[in-house]
Short mmCIF file of C-alpha atoms in Angstrom, two decimals:
data_model
loop_
_atom_site.label_atom_id
_atom_site.label_comp_id
_atom_site.label_asym_id
_atom_site.label_seq_id
_atom_site.Cartn_x
_atom_site.Cartn_y
_atom_site.Cartn_z
CA MET E 21 63.12 98.67 -0.20
CA GLY E 22 64.55 95.41 1.16
CA PHE E 23 67.68 95.80 -0.99
CA LEU E 24 68.38 99.31 0.32
CA LYS E 25 67.82 98.22 3.93
CA GLU E 26 70.19 95.28 3.45
CA PHE E 27 72.82 97.56 1.90
CA LYS E 28 72.49 100.03 4.79
CA GLU E 29 73.00 97.22 7.32
CA PHE E 30 76.06 96.04 5.38
CA ALA E 31 77.56 99.53 5.07
CA MET E 32 77.04 100.35 8.74
CA ARG E 33 78.53 97.09 10.00
CA GLY E 34 81.62 97.68 12.13
CA SER E 35 84.03 95.82 9.86
CA VAL E 36 83.15 97.94 6.81
CA VAL E 37 83.58 101.18 8.76
CA ASP E 38 86.88 99.91 10.19
CA LEU E 39 88.05 99.05 6.68
CA ALA E 40 87.17 102.53 5.44
CA VAL E 41 89.09 104.13 8.30
CA GLY E 42 92.05 101.84 7.58
CA VAL E 43 92.09 102.83 3.90
CA VAL E 44 92.04 106.55 4.72
CA ILE E 45 94.78 106.22 7.34
CA GLY E 46 96.76 103.97 4.99
CA GLY E 47 96.62 106.63 2.27
CA ALA E 48 97.90 109.26 4.67
CA PHE E 49 100.59 106.88 5.92
CA GLY E 50 101.63 106.26 2.30
CA LYS E 51 102.21 109.98 1.82
CA ILE E 52 104.32 110.11 4.98
CA VAL E 53 106.43 107.17 3.79
CA THR E 54 106.83 108.73 0.33
CA SER E 55 108.08 111.93 1.91
CA LEU E 56 110.36 109.97 4.24
CA VAL E 57 111.96 108.11 1.35
CA ASP E 58 112.16 111.02 -1.12
CA ASP E 59 113.12 113.79 1.31
CA ILE E 60 115.04 112.09 4.13
CA ILE E 61 116.42 108.69 3.12
CA MET E 62 117.37 109.13 -0.54
CA PRO E 63 119.33 112.44 -0.31
CA PRO E 64 121.97 110.99 2.08
CA ILE E 65 122.19 107.84 -0.05
CA GLY E 66 122.63 110.03 -3.11
CA TYR E 67 125.31 112.02 -1.27
CA LEU E 68 127.16 108.84 -0.28
CA THR E 69 127.03 107.59 -3.87
CA GLY E 70 128.55 110.79 -5.26
CA GLY E 71 125.50 113.00 -5.69
CA VAL E 72 123.38 110.51 -7.63
CA ASP E 73 119.69 111.46 -7.63
CA PHE E 74 117.94 108.11 -7.76
CA SER E 75 114.68 109.58 -8.99
CA GLN E 76 116.45 110.78 -12.14
CA ILE E 77 118.04 107.44 -13.05
CA LYS E 78 116.45 106.19 -16.25
CA TYR E 79 117.21 104.25 -19.39
CA VAL E 80 116.08 106.21 -22.45
CA LEU E 81 114.59 104.00 -25.15
CA LYS E 82 113.71 106.85 -27.48
CA ALA E 83 114.67 110.49 -27.05
CA ALA E 84 112.03 113.19 -27.10
CA ASP E 85 111.25 114.61 -30.55
CA GLU E 86 110.92 118.39 -30.24
CA VAL E 87 109.74 118.84 -33.82
CA GLY E 88 107.12 116.08 -33.78
CA LYS E 89 106.19 116.92 -30.15
CA LYS E 90 106.67 113.31 -29.07
CA PRO E 91 107.64 112.70 -25.45
CA GLU E 92 110.66 110.75 -24.34
CA VAL E 93 110.21 107.00 -23.91
CA SER E 94 112.23 105.73 -20.96
CA ILE E 95 112.43 103.13 -18.22
CA ASN E 96 112.54 105.00 -14.89
CA LEU E 97 114.78 102.80 -12.76
CA GLY E 98 115.32 105.43 -10.06
CA ASN E 99 111.61 105.84 -9.46
CA PHE E 100 111.32 102.06 -9.18
CA ILE E 101 114.12 102.01 -6.57
CA ASN E 102 112.29 104.69 -4.55
CA VAL E 103 109.02 102.72 -4.69
CA VAL E 104 110.77 99.51 -3.59
CA ILE E 105 112.29 101.33 -0.60
CA GLN E 106 108.87 102.79 0.26
CA PHE E 107 107.35 99.32 0.11
CA LEU E 108 110.02 97.90 2.41
CA ILE E 109 109.42 100.68 4.94
CA VAL E 110 105.64 100.14 4.88
CA ALA E 111 106.05 96.36 5.15
CA PHE E 112 108.44 96.79 8.10
CA CYS E 113 106.04 99.16 9.88
CA ILE E 114 103.13 96.77 9.38
CA PHE E 115 105.31 93.92 10.66
CA LEU E 116 106.06 95.92 13.83
CA VAL E 117 102.36 96.73 14.39
CA ILE E 118 101.30 93.09 13.91
CA LYS E 119 104.11 91.90 16.18
CA ALA E 120 102.98 94.34 18.89
CA LEU E 121 99.35 93.21 18.56
CA ASN E 122 100.36 89.54 18.75
CA SER E 123 102.46 90.12 21.85
CA MET E 124 99.52 91.88 23.54
CA LYS E 125 97.25 88.93 22.66
CA ARG E 126 99.75 86.46 24.12
CA LYS E 127 99.79 88.41 27.40
CA GLU E 128 96.00 88.29 27.56
CA GLU E 129 96.00 84.54 26.90
CA LYS E 130 98.51 83.85 29.70
CA ALA E 131 96.00 84.88 32.37
CA PRO E 132 95.66 82.13 35.00
CA GLU E 133 93.03 79.67 34.00
CA VAL E 134 90.47 78.61 36.58
CA ALA E 135 89.92 74.88 36.55
CA PRO E 136 86.39 74.11 35.43
CA ALA E 137 84.09 72.77 38.10
CA PRO E 138 83.55 69.01 37.85
CA PRO E 139 80.15 67.87 36.64
CA ARG E 140 77.44 67.38 39.27
CA GLU E 141 77.43 63.60 38.85
CA GLU E 142 81.14 63.45 39.57
CA VAL E 143 80.73 65.52 42.74
CA LEU E 144 77.94 63.22 43.95
CA LEU E 145 79.97 60.11 43.17
CA THR E 146 82.95 61.54 45.05
CA GLU E 147 80.75 62.21 48.11
CA ILE E 148 79.29 58.70 47.96
CA ARG E 149 82.80 57.21 47.68
CA ASP E 150 84.00 59.24 50.68
CA LEU E 151 80.92 58.18 52.75
CA LEU E 152 81.47 54.52 51.89
CA LYS E 153 85.16 54.81 52.69
CA ASN E 154 84.42 56.23 56.16
CA LYS E 155 82.03 53.36 57.11
#
């Protein structure tokens, strides 16, 4: 029973729940970025490059064999280009989020600092010094 209780405490800790939420949101964000790259960014680039569909760019190592029912063996360069662009967009978005969080932390840290009160001994010594000075 101790093992299950320990696991429950671990699973319900805030950091684990936050991580799970981050993974789910990250997966959804990945789909948005994939759609952004495939449906919005790459068509204009393909148009500017003369109608090239990057997702179809590939280097065929071995053509498909219809008789032997063997699939084509190819290196899909266009798909790789799309994935690299998706990665750059995700990395840029994460950079912007982290930069915003860091700037908010800096603003919090710049709050005016209150000077710490001197120790009690120092206060007493200062009073004694002032009394002796006045005599």
